[in-house]
Coordinates of C-alpha atoms and ligand atoms in Angstrom, one line a residue:
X1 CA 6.2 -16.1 -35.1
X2 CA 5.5 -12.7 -34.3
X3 CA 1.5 -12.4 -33.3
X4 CA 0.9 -9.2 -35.8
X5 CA -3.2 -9.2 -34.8
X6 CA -4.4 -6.3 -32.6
X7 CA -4.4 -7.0 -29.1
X8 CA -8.1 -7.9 -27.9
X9 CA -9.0 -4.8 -26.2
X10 CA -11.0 -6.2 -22.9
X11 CA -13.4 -5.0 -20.2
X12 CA -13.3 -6.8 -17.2
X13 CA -16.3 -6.9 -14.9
X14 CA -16.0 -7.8 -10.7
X15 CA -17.7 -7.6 -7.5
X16 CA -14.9 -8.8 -5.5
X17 CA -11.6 -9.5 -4.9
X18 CA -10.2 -9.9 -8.4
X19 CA -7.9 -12.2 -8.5
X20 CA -8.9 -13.4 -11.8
X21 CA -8.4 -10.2 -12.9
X22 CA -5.1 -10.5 -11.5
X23 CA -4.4 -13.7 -13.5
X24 CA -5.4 -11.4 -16.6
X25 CA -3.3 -8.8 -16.0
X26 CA -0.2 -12.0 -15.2
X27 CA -0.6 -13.5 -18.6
X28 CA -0.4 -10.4 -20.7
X29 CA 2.7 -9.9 -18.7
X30 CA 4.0 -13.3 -19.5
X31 CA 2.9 -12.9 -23.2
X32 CA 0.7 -16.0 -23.1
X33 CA -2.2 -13.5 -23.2
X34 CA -2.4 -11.1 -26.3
X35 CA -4.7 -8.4 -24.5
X36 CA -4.8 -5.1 -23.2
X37 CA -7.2 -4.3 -20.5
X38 CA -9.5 -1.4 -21.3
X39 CA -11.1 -1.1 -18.5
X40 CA -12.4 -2.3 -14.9
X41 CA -15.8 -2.0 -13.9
X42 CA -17.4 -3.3 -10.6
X43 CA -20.8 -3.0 -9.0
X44 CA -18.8 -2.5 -5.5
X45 CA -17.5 0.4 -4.7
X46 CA -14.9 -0.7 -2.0
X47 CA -13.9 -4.2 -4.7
X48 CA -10.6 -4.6 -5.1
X49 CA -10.5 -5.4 -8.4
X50 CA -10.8 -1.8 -8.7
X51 CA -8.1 -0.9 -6.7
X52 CA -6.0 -3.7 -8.3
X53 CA -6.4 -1.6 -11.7
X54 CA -5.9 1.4 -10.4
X55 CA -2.3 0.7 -9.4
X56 CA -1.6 -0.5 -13.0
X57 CA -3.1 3.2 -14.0
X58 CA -5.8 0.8 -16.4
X59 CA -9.1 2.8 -15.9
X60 CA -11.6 1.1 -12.9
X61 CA -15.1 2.6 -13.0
X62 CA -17.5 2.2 -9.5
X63 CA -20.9 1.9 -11.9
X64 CA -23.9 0.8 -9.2
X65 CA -26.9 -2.2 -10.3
X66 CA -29.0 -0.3 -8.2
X67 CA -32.1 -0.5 -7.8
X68 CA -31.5 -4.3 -8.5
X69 CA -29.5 -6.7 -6.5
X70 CA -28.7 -9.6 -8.3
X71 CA -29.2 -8.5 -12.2
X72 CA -27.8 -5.7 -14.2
X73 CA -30.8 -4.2 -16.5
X74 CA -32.5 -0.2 -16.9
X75 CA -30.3 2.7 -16.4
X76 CA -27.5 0.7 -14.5
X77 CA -27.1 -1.4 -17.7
X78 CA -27.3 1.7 -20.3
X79 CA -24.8 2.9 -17.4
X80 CA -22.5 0.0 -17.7
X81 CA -22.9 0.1 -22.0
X82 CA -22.1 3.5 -22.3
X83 CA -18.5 2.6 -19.9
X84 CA -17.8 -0.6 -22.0
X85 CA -18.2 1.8 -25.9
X86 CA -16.1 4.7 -24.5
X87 CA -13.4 2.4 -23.9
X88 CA -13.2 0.6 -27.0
X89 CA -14.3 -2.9 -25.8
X90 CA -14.1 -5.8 -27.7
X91 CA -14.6 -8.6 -25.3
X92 CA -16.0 -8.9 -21.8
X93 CA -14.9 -11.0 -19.6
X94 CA -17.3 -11.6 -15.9
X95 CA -14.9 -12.2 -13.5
X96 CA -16.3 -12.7 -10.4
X97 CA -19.4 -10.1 -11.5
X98 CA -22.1 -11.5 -9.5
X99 CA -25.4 -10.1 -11.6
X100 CA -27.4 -11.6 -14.4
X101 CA -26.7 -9.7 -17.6
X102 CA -29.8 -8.6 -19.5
X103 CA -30.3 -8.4 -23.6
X104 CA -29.2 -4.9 -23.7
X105 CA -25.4 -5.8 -23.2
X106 CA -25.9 -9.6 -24.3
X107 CA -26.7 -8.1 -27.8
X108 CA -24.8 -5.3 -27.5
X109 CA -21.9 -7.5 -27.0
X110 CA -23.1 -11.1 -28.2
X111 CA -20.7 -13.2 -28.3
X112 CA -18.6 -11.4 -26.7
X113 CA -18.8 -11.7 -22.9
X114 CA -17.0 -14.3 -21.3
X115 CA -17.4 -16.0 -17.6
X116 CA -16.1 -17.5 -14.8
X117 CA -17.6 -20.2 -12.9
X118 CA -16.3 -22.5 -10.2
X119 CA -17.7 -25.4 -10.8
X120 CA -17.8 -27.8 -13.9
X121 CA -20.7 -27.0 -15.6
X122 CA -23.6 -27.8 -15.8
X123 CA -23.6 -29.1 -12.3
X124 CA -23.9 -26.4 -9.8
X125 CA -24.4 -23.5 -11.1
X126 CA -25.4 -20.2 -9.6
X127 CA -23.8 -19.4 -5.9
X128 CA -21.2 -20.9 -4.1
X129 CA -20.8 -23.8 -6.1
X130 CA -17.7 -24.9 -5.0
X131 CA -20.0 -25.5 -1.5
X132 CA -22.9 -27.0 -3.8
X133 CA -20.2 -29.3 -5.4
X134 CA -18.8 -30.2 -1.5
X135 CA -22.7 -30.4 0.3
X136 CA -23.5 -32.7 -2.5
X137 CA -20.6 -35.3 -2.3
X138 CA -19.4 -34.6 -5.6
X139 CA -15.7 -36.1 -6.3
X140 CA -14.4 -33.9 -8.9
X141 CA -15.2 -30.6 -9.6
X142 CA -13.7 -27.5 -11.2
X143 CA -14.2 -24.8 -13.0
X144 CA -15.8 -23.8 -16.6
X145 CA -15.4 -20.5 -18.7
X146 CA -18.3 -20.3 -20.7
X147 CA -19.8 -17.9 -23.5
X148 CA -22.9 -15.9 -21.5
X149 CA -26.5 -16.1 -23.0
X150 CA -29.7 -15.1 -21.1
X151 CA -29.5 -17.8 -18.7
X152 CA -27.6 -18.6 -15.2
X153 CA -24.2 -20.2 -16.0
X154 CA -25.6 -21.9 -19.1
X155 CA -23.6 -20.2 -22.2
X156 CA -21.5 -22.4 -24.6
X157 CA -18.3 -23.7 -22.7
X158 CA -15.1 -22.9 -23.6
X159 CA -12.7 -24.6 -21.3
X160 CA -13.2 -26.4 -18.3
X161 CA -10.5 -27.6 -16.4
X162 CA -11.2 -30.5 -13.1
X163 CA -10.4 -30.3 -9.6
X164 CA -10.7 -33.7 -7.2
X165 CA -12.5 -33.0 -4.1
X166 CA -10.4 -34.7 -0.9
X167 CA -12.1 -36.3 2.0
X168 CA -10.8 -33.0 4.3
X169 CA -11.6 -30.1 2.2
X170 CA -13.6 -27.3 3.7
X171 CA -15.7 -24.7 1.6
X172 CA -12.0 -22.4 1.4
X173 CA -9.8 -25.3 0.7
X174 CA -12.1 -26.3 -1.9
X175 CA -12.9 -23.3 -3.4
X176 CA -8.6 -22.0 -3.2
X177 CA -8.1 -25.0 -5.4
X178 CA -10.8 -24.3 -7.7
X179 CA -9.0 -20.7 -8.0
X180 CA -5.7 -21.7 -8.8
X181 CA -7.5 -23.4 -12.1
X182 CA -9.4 -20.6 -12.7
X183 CA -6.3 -18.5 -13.0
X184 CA -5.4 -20.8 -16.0
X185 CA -8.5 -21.4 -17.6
X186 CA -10.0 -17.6 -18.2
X187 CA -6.0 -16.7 -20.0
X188 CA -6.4 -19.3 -21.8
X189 CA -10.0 -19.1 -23.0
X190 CA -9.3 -15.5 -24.0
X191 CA -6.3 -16.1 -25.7
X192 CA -8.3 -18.9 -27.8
X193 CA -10.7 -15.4 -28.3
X194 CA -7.8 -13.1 -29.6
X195 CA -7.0 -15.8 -32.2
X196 CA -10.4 -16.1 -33.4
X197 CA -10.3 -19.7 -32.8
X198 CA -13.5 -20.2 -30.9
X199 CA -16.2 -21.1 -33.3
X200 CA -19.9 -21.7 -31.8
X201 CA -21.7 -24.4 -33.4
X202 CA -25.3 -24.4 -31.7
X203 CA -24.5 -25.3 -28.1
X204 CA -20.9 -26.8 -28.7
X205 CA -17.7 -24.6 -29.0
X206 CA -15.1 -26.0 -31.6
X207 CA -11.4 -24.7 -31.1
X208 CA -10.1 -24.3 -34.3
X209 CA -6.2 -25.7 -34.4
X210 CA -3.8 -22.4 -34.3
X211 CA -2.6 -21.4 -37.7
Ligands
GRF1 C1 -14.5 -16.9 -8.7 O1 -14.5 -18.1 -8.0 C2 -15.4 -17.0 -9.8 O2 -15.4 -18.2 -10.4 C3 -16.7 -16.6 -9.2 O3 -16.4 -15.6 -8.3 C4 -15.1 -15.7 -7.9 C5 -14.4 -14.4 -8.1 O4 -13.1 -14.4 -7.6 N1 -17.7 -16.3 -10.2 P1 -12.1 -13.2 -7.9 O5 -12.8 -11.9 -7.5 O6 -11.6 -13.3 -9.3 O7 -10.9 -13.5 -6.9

């Protein structure tokens, strides 16, 4: 049946290289994803994200944290509002955005903003988890796309999906697996979003059956 809903109009926020954006950008092209990308924004200049929405002509905005490092709050988060209304956002989805999110754009957009995070929550969250998850002798692992609230990595959880950790893994060969799920789990936790069949009941997230 024809999906006859407006496409979720999304902003997508990086520091890096992107390629969950790039799983985005695959799924709306596969039609698993009913989305259209608003806009980029990242933190870092030189990310690639921004050049990777650049060459699909889908606006990319440089918009600097500064004078913070690690959290996104004063003028930089008025800064980043003001990016995410003139575009028409909907939804945000953190991928890869690596700064705290404040109550100006957790209200502005609450309930609204997705993220990322390579690990299975809540074990290991902040940095490099897929090394916490490895130092720590952990046999599975994953990764988690999760509602954001106030906290580090501790929103309501949409979809996790588990990765095994082998005996020979390395930080990279670790973490590249952990990425190949990711690229799965963020489509599909936003196209549960466009069919407005997340529902958030205290800390649990019910997926309502598709009509
Ligand atoms: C991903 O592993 C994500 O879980 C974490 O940062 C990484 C971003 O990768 N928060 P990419 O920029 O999407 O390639």
């Amino acid at each position: 049946m024809t999906d006859t809903r407006h496409p979720l109009r999304l902003a997508v926020l990086g520091s890096g290289n992107g390629s969950n954006f790039q799983s985005i950008l695959d799924a709306i092209d596969r039609g698993t994803l009913h989305a259209q990308v608003a806009c980029v924004i990242s933190d870092n200049a030189d990310a690639y994200i921004l050049e990777r929405a650049r060459r699909r002509g889908i606006p990319a905005h440089h918009v600097s944290g500064a004078p913070f490092k690690t959290k996104l709050e004063g003028e930089a988060e008025a800064a980043y509002l003001r990016t995410l209304q003139a575009h028409g956002a909907d939804v945000v989805a953190l991928a890869g955005f690596m700064r705290i999110l404040k109550p100006g754009l957790l209200d502005a957009f609450a309930g609204r903003i997705l993220n990322i995070h390579p690990a299975l929550l809540p074990a290991f969250p902040g940095a490099e988890s897929w090394k916490q998850a490895l130092d720590h002798g952990a046999k599975i692992t994953g990764c988690t796309v999760h509602l954001v609230d106030a906290g580090t990595d501790t929103g309501p959880i949409i979809v996790q999906r588990a990765v095994p950790v082998l005996e020979d893994d390395t930080p990279a060969t670790l973490h590249a697996r952990i990425q190949e799920q990711e690229h799965v789990a963020l489509p599909e936790a936003l196209q549960l979003f466009a069919e407005g069949r997340i529902e958030v009941i205290g800390r649990r997230v019910r997926i309502r059956k598709a009509s």
